Tab-separated table of C-alpha atoms in Angstrom:
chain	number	residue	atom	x	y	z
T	269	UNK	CA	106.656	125.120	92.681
T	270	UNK	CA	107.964	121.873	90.904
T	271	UNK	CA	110.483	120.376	92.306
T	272	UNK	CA	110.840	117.523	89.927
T	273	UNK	CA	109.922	117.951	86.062
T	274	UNK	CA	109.627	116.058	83.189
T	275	UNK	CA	109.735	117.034	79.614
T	276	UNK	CA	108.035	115.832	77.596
T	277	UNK	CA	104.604	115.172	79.449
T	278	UNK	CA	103.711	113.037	76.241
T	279	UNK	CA	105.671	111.597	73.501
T	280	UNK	CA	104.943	109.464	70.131
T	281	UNK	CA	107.626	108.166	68.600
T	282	UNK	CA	107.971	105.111	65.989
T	283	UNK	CA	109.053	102.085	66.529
T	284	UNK	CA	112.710	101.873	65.933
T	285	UNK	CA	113.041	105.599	66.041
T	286	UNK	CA	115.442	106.858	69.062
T	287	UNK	CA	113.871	108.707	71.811
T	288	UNK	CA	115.096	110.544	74.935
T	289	UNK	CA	113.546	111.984	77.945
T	290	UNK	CA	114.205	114.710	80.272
T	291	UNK	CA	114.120	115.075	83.979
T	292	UNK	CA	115.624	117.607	86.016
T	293	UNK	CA	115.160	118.946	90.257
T	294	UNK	CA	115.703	121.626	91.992
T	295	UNK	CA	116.105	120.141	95.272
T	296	UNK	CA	119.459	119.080	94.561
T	297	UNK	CA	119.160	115.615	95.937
T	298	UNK	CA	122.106	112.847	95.129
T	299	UNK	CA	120.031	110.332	93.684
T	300	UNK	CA	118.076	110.290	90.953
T	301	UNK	CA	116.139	106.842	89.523
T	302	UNK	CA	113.914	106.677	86.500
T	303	UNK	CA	111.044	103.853	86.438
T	304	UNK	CA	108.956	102.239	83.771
T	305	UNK	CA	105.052	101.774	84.984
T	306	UNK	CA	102.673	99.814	82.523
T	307	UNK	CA	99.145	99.749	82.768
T	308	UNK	CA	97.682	98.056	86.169
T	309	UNK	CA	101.333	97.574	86.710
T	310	UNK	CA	103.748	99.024	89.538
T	311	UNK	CA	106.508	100.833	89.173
T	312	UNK	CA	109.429	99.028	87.959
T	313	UNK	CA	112.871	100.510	88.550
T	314	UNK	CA	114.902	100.625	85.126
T	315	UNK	CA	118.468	102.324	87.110
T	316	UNK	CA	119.400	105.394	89.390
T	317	UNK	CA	122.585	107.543	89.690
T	318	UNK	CA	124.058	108.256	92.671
T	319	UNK	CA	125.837	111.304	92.075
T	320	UNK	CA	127.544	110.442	88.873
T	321	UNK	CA	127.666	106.414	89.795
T	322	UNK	CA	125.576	104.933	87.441
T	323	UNK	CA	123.327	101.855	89.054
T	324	UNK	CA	121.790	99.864	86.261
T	325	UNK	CA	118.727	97.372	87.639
T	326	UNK	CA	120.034	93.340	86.246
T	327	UNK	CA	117.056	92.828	84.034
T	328	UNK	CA	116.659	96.214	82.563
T	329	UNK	CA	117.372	95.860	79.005
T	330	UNK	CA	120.228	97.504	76.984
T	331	UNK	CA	117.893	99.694	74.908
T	332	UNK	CA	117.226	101.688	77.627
T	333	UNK	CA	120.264	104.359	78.581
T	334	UNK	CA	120.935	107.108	81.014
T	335	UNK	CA	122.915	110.312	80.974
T	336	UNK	CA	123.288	112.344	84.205
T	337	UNK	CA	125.606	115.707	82.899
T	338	UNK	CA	124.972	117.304	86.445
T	339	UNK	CA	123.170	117.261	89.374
T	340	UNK	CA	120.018	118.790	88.260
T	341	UNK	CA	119.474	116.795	84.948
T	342	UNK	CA	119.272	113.348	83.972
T	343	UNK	CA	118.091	111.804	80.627
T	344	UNK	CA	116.683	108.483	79.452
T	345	UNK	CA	117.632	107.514	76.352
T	346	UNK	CA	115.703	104.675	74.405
T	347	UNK	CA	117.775	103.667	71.445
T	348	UNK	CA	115.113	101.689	69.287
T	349	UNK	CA	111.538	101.223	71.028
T	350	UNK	CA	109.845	98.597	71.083
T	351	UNK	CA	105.822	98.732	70.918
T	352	UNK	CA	106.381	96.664	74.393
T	353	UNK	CA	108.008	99.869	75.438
T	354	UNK	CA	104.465	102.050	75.786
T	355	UNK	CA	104.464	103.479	79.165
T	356	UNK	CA	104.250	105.444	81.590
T	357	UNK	CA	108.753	106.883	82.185
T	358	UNK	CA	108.620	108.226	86.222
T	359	UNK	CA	111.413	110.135	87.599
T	360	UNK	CA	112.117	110.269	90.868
T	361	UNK	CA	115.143	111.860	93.174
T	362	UNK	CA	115.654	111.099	96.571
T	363	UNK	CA	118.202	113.122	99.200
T	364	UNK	CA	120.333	109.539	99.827
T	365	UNK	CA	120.090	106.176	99.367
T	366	UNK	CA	119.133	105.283	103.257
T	367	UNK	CA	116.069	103.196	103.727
T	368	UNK	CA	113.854	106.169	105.296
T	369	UNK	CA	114.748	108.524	102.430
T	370	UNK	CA	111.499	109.801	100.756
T	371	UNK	CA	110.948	109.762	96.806
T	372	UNK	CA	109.888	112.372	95.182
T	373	UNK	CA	108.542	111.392	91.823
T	374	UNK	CA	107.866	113.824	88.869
T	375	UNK	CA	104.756	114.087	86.619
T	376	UNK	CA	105.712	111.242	84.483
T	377	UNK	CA	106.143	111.409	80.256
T	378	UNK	CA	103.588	108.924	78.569
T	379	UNK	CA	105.492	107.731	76.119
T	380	UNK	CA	103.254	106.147	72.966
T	381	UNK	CA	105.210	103.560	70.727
T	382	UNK	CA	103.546	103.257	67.458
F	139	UNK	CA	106.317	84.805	94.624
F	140	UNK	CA	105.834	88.691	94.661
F	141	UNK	CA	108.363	91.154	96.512
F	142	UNK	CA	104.876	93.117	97.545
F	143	UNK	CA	101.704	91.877	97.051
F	144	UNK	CA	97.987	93.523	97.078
F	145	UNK	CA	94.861	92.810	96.609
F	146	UNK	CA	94.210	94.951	93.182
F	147	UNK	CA	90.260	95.824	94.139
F	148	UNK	CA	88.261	97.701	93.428
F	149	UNK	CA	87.096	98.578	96.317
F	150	UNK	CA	83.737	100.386	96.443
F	151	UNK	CA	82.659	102.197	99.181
F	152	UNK	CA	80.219	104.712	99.897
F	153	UNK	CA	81.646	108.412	101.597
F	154	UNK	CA	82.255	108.436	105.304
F	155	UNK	CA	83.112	104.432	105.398
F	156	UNK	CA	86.068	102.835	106.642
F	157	UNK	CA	88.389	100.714	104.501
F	158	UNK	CA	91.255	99.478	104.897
F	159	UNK	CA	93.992	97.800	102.918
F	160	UNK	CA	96.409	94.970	103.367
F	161	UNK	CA	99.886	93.986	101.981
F	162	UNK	CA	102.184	91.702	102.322
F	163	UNK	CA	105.714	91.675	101.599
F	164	UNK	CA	108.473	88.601	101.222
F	165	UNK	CA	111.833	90.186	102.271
F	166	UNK	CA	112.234	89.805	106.032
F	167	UNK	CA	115.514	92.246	105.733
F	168	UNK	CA	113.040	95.124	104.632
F	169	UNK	CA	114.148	98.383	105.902
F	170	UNK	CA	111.394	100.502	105.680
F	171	UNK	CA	107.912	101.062	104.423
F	172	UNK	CA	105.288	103.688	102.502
F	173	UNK	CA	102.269	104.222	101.085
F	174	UNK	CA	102.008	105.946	98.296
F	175	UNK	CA	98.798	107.338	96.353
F	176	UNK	CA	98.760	107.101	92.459
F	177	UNK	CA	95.758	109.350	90.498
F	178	UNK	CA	94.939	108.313	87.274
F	179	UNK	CA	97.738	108.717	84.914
F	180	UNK	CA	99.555	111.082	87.429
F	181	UNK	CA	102.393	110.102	89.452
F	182	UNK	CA	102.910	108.449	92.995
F	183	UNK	CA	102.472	110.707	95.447
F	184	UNK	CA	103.872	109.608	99.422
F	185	UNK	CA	101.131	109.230	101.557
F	186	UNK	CA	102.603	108.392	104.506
F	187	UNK	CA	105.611	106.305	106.002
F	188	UNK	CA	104.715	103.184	108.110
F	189	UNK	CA	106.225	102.513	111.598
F	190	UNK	CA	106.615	99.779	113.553
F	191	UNK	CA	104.855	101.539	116.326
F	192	UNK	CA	101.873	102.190	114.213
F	193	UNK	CA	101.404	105.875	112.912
F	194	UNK	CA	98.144	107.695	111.849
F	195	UNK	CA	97.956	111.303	109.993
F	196	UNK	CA	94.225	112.386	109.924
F	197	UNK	CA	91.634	109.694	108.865
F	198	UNK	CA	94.695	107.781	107.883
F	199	UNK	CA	96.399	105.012	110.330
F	200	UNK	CA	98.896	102.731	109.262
F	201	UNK	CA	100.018	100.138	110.861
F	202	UNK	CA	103.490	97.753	110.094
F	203	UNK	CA	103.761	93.962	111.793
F	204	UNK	CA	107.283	92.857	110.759
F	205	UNK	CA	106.645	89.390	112.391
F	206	UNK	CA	103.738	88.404	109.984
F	207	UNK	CA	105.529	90.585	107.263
F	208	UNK	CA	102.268	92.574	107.139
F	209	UNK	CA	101.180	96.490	106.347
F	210	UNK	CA	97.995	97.847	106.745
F	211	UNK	CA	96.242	101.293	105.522
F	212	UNK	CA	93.056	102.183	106.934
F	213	UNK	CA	91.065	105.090	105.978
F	214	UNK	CA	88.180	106.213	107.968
F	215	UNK	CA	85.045	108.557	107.267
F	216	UNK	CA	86.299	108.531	103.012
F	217	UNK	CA	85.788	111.111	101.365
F	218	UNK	CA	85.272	111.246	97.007
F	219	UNK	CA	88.490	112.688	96.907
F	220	UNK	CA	90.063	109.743	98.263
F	221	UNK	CA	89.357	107.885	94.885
F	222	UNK	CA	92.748	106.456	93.938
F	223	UNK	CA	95.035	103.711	93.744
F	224	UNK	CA	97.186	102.877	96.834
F	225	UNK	CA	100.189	101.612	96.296
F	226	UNK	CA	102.370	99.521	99.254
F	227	UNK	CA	105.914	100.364	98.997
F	228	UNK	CA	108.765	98.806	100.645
F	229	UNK	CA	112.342	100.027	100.986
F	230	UNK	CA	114.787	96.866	100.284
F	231	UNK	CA	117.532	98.890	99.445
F	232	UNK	CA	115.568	99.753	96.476
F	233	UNK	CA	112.210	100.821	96.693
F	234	UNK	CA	109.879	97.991	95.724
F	235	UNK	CA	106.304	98.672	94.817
F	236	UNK	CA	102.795	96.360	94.897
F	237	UNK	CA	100.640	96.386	91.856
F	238	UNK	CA	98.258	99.095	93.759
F	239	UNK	CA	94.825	98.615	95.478
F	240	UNK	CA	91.997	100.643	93.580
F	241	UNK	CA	89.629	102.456	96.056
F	242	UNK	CA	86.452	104.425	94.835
F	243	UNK	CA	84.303	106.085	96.809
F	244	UNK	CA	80.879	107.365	95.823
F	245	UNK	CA	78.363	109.621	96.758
């Protein structure tokens, strides 16, 4: 069964026009983090909640927002995209915040900017 | 300089070879360390943690020297399914992840 999902698995939007993305969990960990991942690129961490504390990353960019209404959902929210914004959006949820915790990432939304 | 660096590949080996991988990372306060395998346009998916005493699940052995600031993978007997990228993760209070080494492994 999924334990992390994303909706939706693939998105076009236009450039300029708002977007927002879904993740949700049923494993009912604390944290949850969303990630950008370009092509050939890693991973790159955008923020995470703890709970309900938000934890925005320095040089994410203020386009890019985050909504966590409960502990099973959290949302990204791209006010006006950017063709540099085409990409692969990973959520991820982890039990705690201690080094050894594992990530569990979901499925991923491609997200086309055109 | 790069939190976590990797040699991108490819590599190209034939099945039942041995490979391994290597990456380095720059934070000597690093807490702890993965490797993670990535499909093609799917997700990250943990492949194993790495411990300082050395740990090995299968054909899979990883190995951590925190002096160096060194990780190793190393895969023996490969099989076609084990076409992927590896990615070298390391916890600094936030995971950090390398760009990925590409392994594919042919008939």
């Amino acid at each position: 069964d999924a334990m992390v999902i994303q909706n939706p698995r693939y998105q076009v939007t236009q450039f300029g026009k708002p977007v927002t993305l879904s993740c949700s969990q049923t494993l009912n960990h604390n944290v949850m983090y969303w990630y950008q991942q370009k092509s050939s690129q890693a991973p790159k961490l955008l923020f995470h909640y703890y709970d309900k504390d938000f934890n925005n990353e320095a040089d994410t960019p203020d386009n890019f927002q985050s909504r966590r209404p409960n502990t099973s959902f959290c949302f990204l929210d791209i006010r006006s995209p950017g063709l540099g914004d085409t990409a692969m959006y990973l959520c991820a949820t982890s039990r705690d915040r201690l080094g050894t915790d594992t990530q569990y990432f979901g499925p991923g939304t491609r997200l086309t900017v055109l | 300089r790069k939190e976590v660096e990797q040699d991108p590949g490819p590599f190209n080996v034939p099945e039942g070879a041995t490979v391994a991988f290597n990456c380095t990372y720059s934070n000597s306060a690093s807490q702890s360390f993965f490797w993670y395998r990535q499909d093609c346009r799917k997700e990250p998916k943990l492949l194993m943690s790495v411990y300082s005493s050395g740990n090995e699940d299968g054909r899979f052995t990883a190995q951590l020297n925190r002096a160096s600031q060194y990780i190793s993978l190393l895969i023996r007997d490969s099989k076609l399914s084990d076409s992927a990228t590896y990615l070298c993760v390391v916890n600094q209070g936030a995971l950090n992840f390398g760009k990925g080494t590409s392994l594919l492994v042919t008939p």
